[in-house]
PDB file of N, CA and C in Angstrom:
ATOM      1  N   MET A   1     -61.016 -20.682   8.273  1.00  0.00           N
ATOM      2  CA  MET A   1     -61.837 -21.699   8.877  1.00  0.00           C
ATOM      3  C   MET A   1     -62.125 -21.400  10.302  1.00  0.00           C
ATOM      4  N   SER A   2     -63.331 -21.487  10.738  1.00  0.00           N
ATOM      5  CA  SER A   2     -63.706 -21.205  12.157  1.00  0.00           C
ATOM      6  C   SER A   2     -63.212 -22.383  13.047  1.00  0.00           C
ATOM      7  N   GLU A   3     -63.229 -22.029  14.363  1.00  0.00           N
ATOM      8  CA  GLU A   3     -62.860 -23.121  15.342  1.00  0.00           C
ATOM      9  C   GLU A   3     -63.813 -24.252  15.277  1.00  0.00           C
ATOM     10  N   ASN A   4     -65.154 -23.976  15.101  1.00  0.00           N
ATOM     11  CA  ASN A   4     -66.116 -25.041  14.937  1.00  0.00           C
ATOM     12  C   ASN A   4     -65.890 -25.945  13.761  1.00  0.00           C
ATOM     13  N   GLU A   5     -65.476 -25.271  12.686  1.00  0.00           N
ATOM     14  CA  GLU A   5     -65.159 -26.109  11.407  1.00  0.00           C
ATOM     15  C   GLU A   5     -63.911 -26.940  11.705  1.00  0.00           C
ATOM     16  N   LYS A   6     -62.943 -26.352  12.352  1.00  0.00           N
ATOM     17  CA  LYS A   6     -61.722 -27.168  12.660  1.00  0.00           C
ATOM     18  C   LYS A   6     -62.048 -28.297  13.614  1.00  0.00           C
ATOM     19  N   LEU A   7     -62.800 -28.045  14.607  1.00  0.00           N
ATOM     20  CA  LEU A   7     -63.249 -29.094  15.515  1.00  0.00           C
ATOM     21  C   LEU A   7     -63.984 -30.190  14.832  1.00  0.00           C
ATOM     22  N   ALA A   8     -64.906 -29.848  13.978  1.00  0.00           N
ATOM     23  CA  ALA A   8     -65.752 -30.845  13.244  1.00  0.00           C
ATOM     24  C   ALA A   8     -64.890 -31.900  12.503  1.00  0.00           C
ATOM     25  N   ARG A   9     -63.737 -31.444  11.985  1.00  0.00           N
ATOM     26  CA  ARG A   9     -62.836 -32.382  11.272  1.00  0.00           C
ATOM     27  C   ARG A   9     -62.289 -33.461  12.153  1.00  0.00           C
ATOM     28  N   TYR A  10     -62.280 -33.243  13.496  1.00  0.00           N
ATOM     29  CA  TYR A  10     -61.669 -34.170  14.443  1.00  0.00           C
ATOM     30  C   TYR A  10     -62.638 -34.908  15.355  1.00  0.00           C
ATOM     31  N   ILE A  11     -63.910 -34.714  15.172  1.00  0.00           N
ATOM     32  CA  ILE A  11     -64.913 -35.433  16.027  1.00  0.00           C
ATOM     33  C   ILE A  11     -64.945 -36.914  15.519  1.00  0.00           C
ATOM     34  N   PRO A  12     -64.625 -37.771  16.474  1.00  0.00           N
ATOM     35  CA  PRO A  12     -64.571 -39.228  16.095  1.00  0.00           C
ATOM     36  C   PRO A  12     -65.896 -39.859  16.018  1.00  0.00           C
ATOM     37  N   ALA A  13     -65.929 -41.071  15.455  1.00  0.00           N
ATOM     38  CA  ALA A  13     -67.092 -41.895  15.417  1.00  0.00           C
ATOM     39  C   ALA A  13     -67.388 -42.414  16.829  1.00  0.00           C
ATOM     40  N   ALA A  14     -68.618 -42.878  17.082  1.00  0.00           N
ATOM     41  CA  ALA A  14     -69.028 -43.405  18.359  1.00  0.00           C
ATOM     42  C   ALA A  14     -68.019 -44.564  18.759  1.00  0.00           C
ATOM     43  N   GLY A  15     -67.661 -44.562  20.023  1.00  0.00           N
ATOM     44  CA  GLY A  15     -66.770 -45.614  20.577  1.00  0.00           C
ATOM     45  C   GLY A  15     -65.293 -45.346  20.408  1.00  0.00           C
ATOM     46  N   ALA A  16     -64.941 -44.139  19.857  1.00  0.00           N
ATOM     47  CA  ALA A  16     -63.512 -43.793  19.654  1.00  0.00           C
ATOM     48  C   ALA A  16     -63.293 -42.378  20.121  1.00  0.00           C
ATOM     49  N   VAL A  17     -62.013 -41.985  20.155  1.00  0.00           N
ATOM     50  CA  VAL A  17     -61.668 -40.629  20.483  1.00  0.00           C
ATOM     51  C   VAL A  17     -60.591 -40.112  19.454  1.00  0.00           C
ATOM     52  N   THR A  18     -60.439 -38.825  19.411  1.00  0.00           N
ATOM     53  CA  THR A  18     -59.312 -38.226  18.727  1.00  0.00           C
ATOM     54  C   THR A  18     -58.399 -37.761  19.818  1.00  0.00           C
ATOM     55  N   MET A  19     -57.116 -38.102  19.678  1.00  0.00           N
ATOM     56  CA  MET A  19     -56.178 -37.772  20.769  1.00  0.00           C
ATOM     57  C   MET A  19     -55.090 -36.841  20.209  1.00  0.00           C
ATOM     58  N   PHE A  20     -54.987 -35.692  20.709  1.00  0.00           N
ATOM     59  CA  PHE A  20     -53.955 -34.738  20.293  1.00  0.00           C
ATOM     60  C   PHE A  20     -52.719 -34.970  21.164  1.00  0.00           C
ATOM     61  N   THR A  21     -51.556 -35.108  20.518  1.00  0.00           N
ATOM     62  CA  THR A  21     -50.329 -35.501  21.246  1.00  0.00           C
ATOM     63  C   THR A  21     -49.186 -34.652  20.787  1.00  0.00           C
ATOM     64  N   THR A  22     -48.030 -34.942  21.353  1.00  0.00           N
ATOM     65  CA  THR A  22     -46.729 -34.549  20.830  1.00  0.00           C
ATOM     66  C   THR A  22     -45.811 -35.752  20.836  1.00  0.00           C
ATOM     67  N   SER A  23     -44.694 -35.691  20.173  1.00  0.00           N
ATOM     68  CA  SER A  23     -43.814 -36.870  20.128  1.00  0.00           C
ATOM     69  C   SER A  23     -43.145 -37.137  21.434  1.00  0.00           C
ATOM     70  N   TRP A  24     -42.987 -36.163  22.285  1.00  0.00           N
ATOM     71  CA  TRP A  24     -42.223 -36.259  23.532  1.00  0.00           C
ATOM     72  C   TRP A  24     -43.088 -36.461  24.782  1.00  0.00           C
ATOM     73  N   CYS A  25     -44.396 -36.545  24.640  1.00  0.00           N
ATOM     74  CA  CYS A  25     -45.341 -36.603  25.757  1.00  0.00           C
ATOM     75  C   CYS A  25     -45.462 -37.915  26.434  1.00  0.00           C
ATOM     76  N   GLY A  26     -44.922 -38.045  27.638  1.00  0.00           N
ATOM     77  CA  GLY A  26     -45.036 -39.329  28.376  1.00  0.00           C
ATOM     78  C   GLY A  26     -46.447 -39.672  28.813  1.00  0.00           C
ATOM     79  N   TYR A  27     -47.244 -38.604  29.191  1.00  0.00           N
ATOM     80  CA  TYR A  27     -48.628 -38.867  29.527  1.00  0.00           C
ATOM     81  C   TYR A  27     -49.370 -39.378  28.356  1.00  0.00           C
ATOM     82  N   CYS A  28     -49.048 -38.898  27.075  1.00  0.00           N
ATOM     83  CA  CYS A  28     -49.736 -39.366  25.923  1.00  0.00           C
ATOM     84  C   CYS A  28     -49.405 -40.867  25.718  1.00  0.00           C
ATOM     85  N   ARG A  29     -48.166 -41.205  25.784  1.00  0.00           N
ATOM     86  CA  ARG A  29     -47.793 -42.650  25.596  1.00  0.00           C
ATOM     87  C   ARG A  29     -48.492 -43.536  26.614  1.00  0.00           C
ATOM     88  N   ASN A  30     -48.544 -43.106  27.868  1.00  0.00           N
ATOM     89  CA  ASN A  30     -49.207 -43.936  28.864  1.00  0.00           C
ATOM     90  C   ASN A  30     -50.727 -44.054  28.576  1.00  0.00           C
ATOM     91  N   LEU A  31     -51.395 -42.995  28.221  1.00  0.00           N
ATOM     92  CA  LEU A  31     -52.806 -43.062  27.973  1.00  0.00           C
ATOM     93  C   LEU A  31     -53.038 -43.906  26.718  1.00  0.00           C
ATOM     94  N   LYS A  32     -52.233 -43.829  25.663  1.00  0.00           N
ATOM     95  CA  LYS A  32     -52.380 -44.685  24.492  1.00  0.00           C
ATOM     96  C   LYS A  32     -52.236 -46.156  24.869  1.00  0.00           C
ATOM     97  N   ARG A  33     -51.283 -46.462  25.749  1.00  0.00           N
ATOM     98  CA  ARG A  33     -51.078 -47.823  26.180  1.00  0.00           C
ATOM     99  C   ARG A  33     -52.334 -48.389  26.936  1.00  0.00           C
ATOM    100  N   LEU A  34     -52.916 -47.520  27.842  1.00  0.00           N
ATOM    101  CA  LEU A  34     -54.117 -47.921  28.552  1.00  0.00           C
ATOM    102  C   LEU A  34     -55.293 -48.066  27.613  1.00  0.00           C
ATOM    103  N   MET A  35     -55.451 -47.157  26.659  1.00  0.00           N
ATOM    104  CA  MET A  35     -56.604 -47.264  25.728  1.00  0.00           C
ATOM    105  C   MET A  35     -56.407 -48.528  24.809  1.00  0.00           C
ATOM    106  N   ASP A  36     -55.177 -48.833  24.423  1.00  0.00           N
ATOM    107  CA  ASP A  36     -54.934 -50.052  23.655  1.00  0.00           C
ATOM    108  C   ASP A  36     -55.406 -51.267  24.508  1.00  0.00           C
ATOM    109  N   ALA A  37     -55.031 -51.252  25.778  1.00  0.00           N
ATOM    110  CA  ALA A  37     -55.341 -52.467  26.633  1.00  0.00           C
ATOM    111  C   ALA A  37     -56.854 -52.573  26.842  1.00  0.00           C
ATOM    112  N   LYS A  38     -57.562 -51.438  26.825  1.00  0.00           N
ATOM    113  CA  LYS A  38     -59.031 -51.520  27.005  1.00  0.00           C
ATOM    114  C   LYS A  38     -59.784 -51.586  25.765  1.00  0.00           C
ATOM    115  N   GLY A  39     -59.119 -51.561  24.616  1.00  0.00           N
ATOM    116  CA  GLY A  39     -59.782 -51.701  23.282  1.00  0.00           C
ATOM    117  C   GLY A  39     -60.525 -50.423  22.817  1.00  0.00           C
ATOM    118  N   ILE A  40     -60.062 -49.296  23.331  1.00  0.00           N
ATOM    119  CA  ILE A  40     -60.629 -48.020  22.929  1.00  0.00           C
ATOM    120  C   ILE A  40     -59.935 -47.509  21.664  1.00  0.00           C
ATOM    121  N   GLY A  41     -60.667 -47.321  20.618  1.00  0.00           N
ATOM    122  CA  GLY A  41     -60.127 -46.848  19.357  1.00  0.00           C
ATOM    123  C   GLY A  41     -59.826 -45.356  19.431  1.00  0.00           C
ATOM    124  N   TYR A  42     -58.737 -44.972  18.789  1.00  0.00           N
ATOM    125  CA  TYR A  42     -58.356 -43.535  18.744  1.00  0.00           C
ATOM    126  C   TYR A  42     -57.585 -43.214  17.465  1.00  0.00           C
ATOM    127  N   THR A  43     -57.735 -41.929  17.126  1.00  0.00           N
ATOM    128  CA  THR A  43     -56.917 -41.406  16.068  1.00  0.00           C
ATOM    129  C   THR A  43     -55.965 -40.444  16.704  1.00  0.00           C
ATOM    130  N   GLU A  44     -54.667 -40.653  16.511  1.00  0.00           N
ATOM    131  CA  GLU A  44     -53.696 -39.772  17.098  1.00  0.00           C
ATOM    132  C   GLU A  44     -53.328 -38.615  16.125  1.00  0.00           C
ATOM    133  N   VAL A  45     -53.278 -37.423  16.684  1.00  0.00           N
ATOM    134  CA  VAL A  45     -52.940 -36.241  15.901  1.00  0.00           C
ATOM    135  C   VAL A  45     -51.808 -35.500  16.578  1.00  0.00           C
ATOM    136  N   ASN A  46     -50.635 -35.473  16.045  1.00  0.00           N
ATOM    137  CA  ASN A  46     -49.508 -34.783  16.616  1.00  0.00           C
ATOM    138  C   ASN A  46     -49.604 -33.304  16.344  1.00  0.00           C
ATOM    139  N   ILE A  47     -49.686 -32.503  17.393  1.00  0.00           N
ATOM    140  CA  ILE A  47     -49.957 -31.053  17.166  1.00  0.00           C
ATOM    141  C   ILE A  47     -48.668 -30.380  16.633  1.00  0.00           C
ATOM    142  N   GLU A  48     -47.517 -31.059  16.703  1.00  0.00           N
ATOM    143  CA  GLU A  48     -46.291 -30.448  16.154  1.00  0.00           C
ATOM    144  C   GLU A  48     -46.205 -30.704  14.690  1.00  0.00           C
ATOM    145  N   GLU A  49     -46.987 -31.633  14.139  1.00  0.00           N
ATOM    146  CA  GLU A  49     -46.904 -31.996  12.717  1.00  0.00           C
ATOM    147  C   GLU A  49     -48.105 -31.577  11.938  1.00  0.00           C
ATOM    148  N   VAL A  50     -49.256 -31.454  12.512  1.00  0.00           N
ATOM    149  CA  VAL A  50     -50.493 -31.190  11.742  1.00  0.00           C
ATOM    150  C   VAL A  50     -50.866 -29.681  11.964  1.00  0.00           C
ATOM    151  N   GLU A  51     -50.800 -28.893  10.920  1.00  0.00           N
ATOM    152  CA  GLU A  51     -51.086 -27.483  10.980  1.00  0.00           C
ATOM    153  C   GLU A  51     -52.462 -27.166  11.465  1.00  0.00           C
ATOM    154  N   GLY A  52     -52.484 -26.194  12.361  1.00  0.00           N
ATOM    155  CA  GLY A  52     -53.780 -25.738  12.934  1.00  0.00           C
ATOM    156  C   GLY A  52     -54.208 -26.469  14.184  1.00  0.00           C
ATOM    157  N   THR A  53     -53.619 -27.562  14.486  1.00  0.00           N
ATOM    158  CA  THR A  53     -54.040 -28.380  15.575  1.00  0.00           C
ATOM    159  C   THR A  53     -53.579 -27.848  16.953  1.00  0.00           C
ATOM    160  N   ALA A  54     -52.404 -27.233  16.945  1.00  0.00           N
ATOM    161  CA  ALA A  54     -51.908 -26.644  18.227  1.00  0.00           C
ATOM    162  C   ALA A  54     -52.845 -25.561  18.610  1.00  0.00           C
ATOM    163  N   GLU A  55     -53.343 -24.751  17.698  1.00  0.00           N
ATOM    164  CA  GLU A  55     -54.291 -23.705  18.040  1.00  0.00           C
ATOM    165  C   GLU A  55     -55.640 -24.294  18.538  1.00  0.00           C
ATOM    166  N   LEU A  56     -56.045 -25.385  17.940  1.00  0.00           N
ATOM    167  CA  LEU A  56     -57.275 -26.040  18.390  1.00  0.00           C
ATOM    168  C   LEU A  56     -57.172 -26.529  19.814  1.00  0.00           C
ATOM    169  N   VAL A  57     -56.030 -27.133  20.171  1.00  0.00           N
ATOM    170  CA  VAL A  57     -55.762 -27.625  21.516  1.00  0.00           C
ATOM    171  C   VAL A  57     -55.726 -26.380  22.471  1.00  0.00           C
ATOM    172  N   GLU A  58     -55.108 -25.274  22.048  1.00  0.00           N
ATOM    173  CA  GLU A  58     -55.115 -24.090  22.867  1.00  0.00           C
ATOM    174  C   GLU A  58     -56.539 -23.592  23.149  1.00  0.00           C
ATOM    175  N   SER A  59     -57.401 -23.765  22.229  1.00  0.00           N
ATOM    176  CA  SER A  59     -58.784 -23.237  22.463  1.00  0.00           C
ATOM    177  C   SER A  59     -59.506 -24.064  23.511  1.00  0.00           C
ATOM    178  N   PHE A  60     -59.080 -25.285  23.744  1.00  0.00           N
ATOM    179  CA  PHE A  60     -59.764 -26.086  24.808  1.00  0.00           C
ATOM    180  C   PHE A  60     -58.989 -25.899  26.196  1.00  0.00           C
ATOM    181  N   ASN A  61     -57.785 -25.360  26.152  1.00  0.00           N
ATOM    182  CA  ASN A  61     -56.932 -25.340  27.321  1.00  0.00           C
ATOM    183  C   ASN A  61     -56.471 -23.957  27.762  1.00  0.00           C
ATOM    184  N   GLY A  62     -57.301 -22.918  27.584  1.00  0.00           N
ATOM    185  CA  GLY A  62     -56.986 -21.601  28.107  1.00  0.00           C
ATOM    186  C   GLY A  62     -55.736 -21.046  27.453  1.00  0.00           C
ATOM    187  N   GLY A  63     -55.523 -21.355  26.198  1.00  0.00           N
ATOM    188  CA  GLY A  63     -54.342 -20.792  25.498  1.00  0.00           C
ATOM    189  C   GLY A  63     -53.105 -21.698  25.588  1.00  0.00           C
ATOM    190  N   ASN A  64     -53.187 -22.820  26.294  1.00  0.00           N
ATOM    191  CA  ASN A  64     -52.030 -23.729  26.470  1.00  0.00           C
ATOM    192  C   ASN A  64     -52.094 -24.873  25.542  1.00  0.00           C
ATOM    193  N   GLN A  65     -50.955 -25.348  25.117  1.00  0.00           N
ATOM    194  CA  GLN A  65     -50.830 -26.555  24.231  1.00  0.00           C
ATOM    195  C   GLN A  65     -50.647 -27.747  25.084  1.00  0.00           C
ATOM    196  N   THR A  66     -51.636 -28.051  25.954  1.00  0.00           N
ATOM    197  CA  THR A  66     -51.549 -29.129  26.893  1.00  0.00           C
ATOM    198  C   THR A  66     -52.016 -30.419  26.241  1.00  0.00           C
ATOM    199  N   VAL A  67     -51.207 -31.451  26.262  1.00  0.00           N
ATOM    200  CA  VAL A  67     -51.569 -32.766  25.725  1.00  0.00           C
ATOM    201  C   VAL A  67     -51.313 -33.821  26.781  1.00  0.00           C
ATOM    202  N   PRO A  68     -52.045 -35.006  26.736  1.00  0.00           N
ATOM    203  CA  PRO A  68     -53.045 -35.299  25.761  1.00  0.00           C
ATOM    204  C   PRO A  68     -54.374 -34.568  25.916  1.00  0.00           C
ATOM    205  N   THR A  69     -54.858 -34.064  24.833  1.00  0.00           N
ATOM    206  CA  THR A  69     -56.245 -33.543  24.831  1.00  0.00           C
ATOM    207  C   THR A  69     -57.063 -34.498  23.918  1.00  0.00           C
ATOM    208  N   LEU A  70     -58.138 -34.909  24.435  1.00  0.00           N
ATOM    209  CA  LEU A  70     -59.014 -35.849  23.683  1.00  0.00           C
ATOM    210  C   LEU A  70     -60.265 -35.212  23.286  1.00  0.00           C
ATOM    211  N   ILE A  71     -60.799 -35.573  22.099  1.00  0.00           N
ATOM    212  CA  ILE A  71     -62.075 -35.106  21.617  1.00  0.00           C
ATOM    213  C   ILE A  71     -62.957 -36.344  21.551  1.00  0.00           C
ATOM    214  N   PHE A  72     -64.163 -36.225  22.111  1.00  0.00           N
ATOM    215  CA  PHE A  72     -65.088 -37.373  22.187  1.00  0.00           C
ATOM    216  C   PHE A  72     -66.127 -37.264  21.097  1.00  0.00           C
ATOM    217  N   PRO A  73     -66.898 -38.322  20.835  1.00  0.00           N
ATOM    218  CA  PRO A  73     -67.892 -38.287  19.762  1.00  0.00           C
ATOM    219  C   PRO A  73     -68.942 -37.190  19.873  1.00  0.00           C
ATOM    220  N   ASP A  74     -69.215 -36.727  21.138  1.00  0.00           N
ATOM    221  CA  ASP A  74     -70.183 -35.637  21.277  1.00  0.00           C
ATOM    222  C   ASP A  74     -69.586 -34.260  21.127  1.00  0.00           C
ATOM    223  N   GLY A  75     -68.285 -34.183  20.729  1.00  0.00           N
ATOM    224  CA  GLY A  75     -67.619 -32.946  20.485  1.00  0.00           C
ATOM    225  C   GLY A  75     -66.997 -32.292  21.678  1.00  0.00           C
ATOM    226  N   THR A  76     -67.123 -32.882  22.876  1.00  0.00           N
ATOM    227  CA  THR A  76     -66.553 -32.393  24.090  1.00  0.00           C
ATOM    228  C   THR A  76     -65.085 -32.819  24.183  1.00  0.00           C
ATOM    229  N   SER A  77     -64.329 -32.248  25.070  1.00  0.00           N
ATOM    230  CA  SER A  77     -62.884 -32.544  25.213  1.00  0.00           C
ATOM    231  C   SER A  77     -62.561 -32.844  26.672  1.00  0.00           C
ATOM    232  N   ALA A  78     -61.402 -33.483  26.846  1.00  0.00           N
ATOM    233  CA  ALA A  78     -60.783 -33.677  28.147  1.00  0.00           C
ATOM    234  C   ALA A  78     -59.303 -33.570  28.001  1.00  0.00           C
ATOM    235  N   THR A  79     -58.663 -32.973  28.988  1.00  0.00           N
ATOM    236  CA  THR A  79     -57.202 -32.846  28.945  1.00  0.00           C
ATOM    237  C   THR A  79     -56.592 -33.816  29.994  1.00  0.00           C
ATOM    238  N   ASN A  80     -55.730 -34.573  29.544  1.00  0.00           N
ATOM    239  CA  ASN A  80     -55.020 -35.578  30.386  1.00  0.00           C
ATOM    240  C   ASN A  80     -56.022 -36.350  31.305  1.00  0.00           C
ATOM    241  N   PRO A  81     -57.016 -36.916  30.684  1.00  0.00           N
ATOM    242  CA  PRO A  81     -58.024 -37.619  31.499  1.00  0.00           C
ATOM    243  C   PRO A  81     -57.518 -38.976  32.015  1.00  0.00           C
ATOM    244  N   ARG A  82     -58.120 -39.438  33.074  1.00  0.00           N
ATOM    245  CA  ARG A  82     -57.846 -40.791  33.562  1.00  0.00           C
ATOM    246  C   ARG A  82     -58.579 -41.749  32.642  1.00  0.00           C
ATOM    247  N   ILE A  83     -58.112 -42.978  32.606  1.00  0.00           N
ATOM    248  CA  ILE A  83     -58.623 -43.990  31.709  1.00  0.00           C
ATOM    249  C   ILE A  83     -60.158 -44.248  32.022  1.00  0.00           C
ATOM    250  N   GLU A  84     -60.503 -44.146  33.304  1.00  0.00           N
ATOM    251  CA  GLU A  84     -61.856 -44.384  33.728  1.00  0.00           C
ATOM    252  C   GLU A  84     -62.849 -43.334  33.106  1.00  0.00           C
ATOM    253  N   GLU A  85     -62.359 -42.041  33.031  1.00  0.00           N
ATOM    254  CA  GLU A  85     -63.142 -41.048  32.372  1.00  0.00           C
ATOM    255  C   GLU A  85     -63.316 -41.324  30.918  1.00  0.00           C
ATOM    256  N   VAL A  86     -62.264 -41.723  30.214  1.00  0.00           N
ATOM    257  CA  VAL A  86     -62.337 -42.052  28.823  1.00  0.00           C
ATOM    258  C   VAL A  86     -63.344 -43.169  28.606  1.00  0.00           C
ATOM    259  N   LEU A  87     -63.280 -44.256  29.383  1.00  0.00           N
ATOM    260  CA  LEU A  87     -64.201 -45.334  29.279  1.00  0.00           C
ATOM    261  C   LEU A  87     -65.630 -44.889  29.444  1.00  0.00           C
ATOM    262  N   GLU A  88     -65.885 -43.998  30.389  1.00  0.00           N
ATOM    263  CA  GLU A  88     -67.289 -43.525  30.605  1.00  0.00           C
ATOM    264  C   GLU A  88     -67.779 -42.738  29.449  1.00  0.00           C
ATOM    265  N   ARG A  89     -66.920 -41.962  28.746  1.00  0.00           N
ATOM    266  CA  ARG A  89     -67.363 -41.028  27.808  1.00  0.00           C
ATOM    267  C   ARG A  89     -67.365 -41.483  26.312  1.00  0.00           C
ATOM    268  N   VAL A  90     -66.795 -42.628  26.025  1.00  0.00           N
ATOM    269  CA  VAL A  90     -66.778 -43.106  24.668  1.00  0.00           C
ATOM    270  C   VAL A  90     -68.057 -43.849  24.360  1.00  0.00           C
TER     271      VAL A  90
END
């Protein structure tokens, strides 16, 4: 499966994001809390548990498994974004 095909599986509906996380990521927990408070819908994908997603995150982050990495409805991504950026892009 190509990177584009992998990405297509995770592109969210308008008004939501896909959020790649790990179980131990404090930045992920904080961003989820802020998105919950702002009513932003998200699908959480733990890169330690879902095969192939760590490599997808690496493709957005210069080979690094940096989380949180978000995918927006237009197929673009952001790594560890501020809540203001998330609000602007959903």
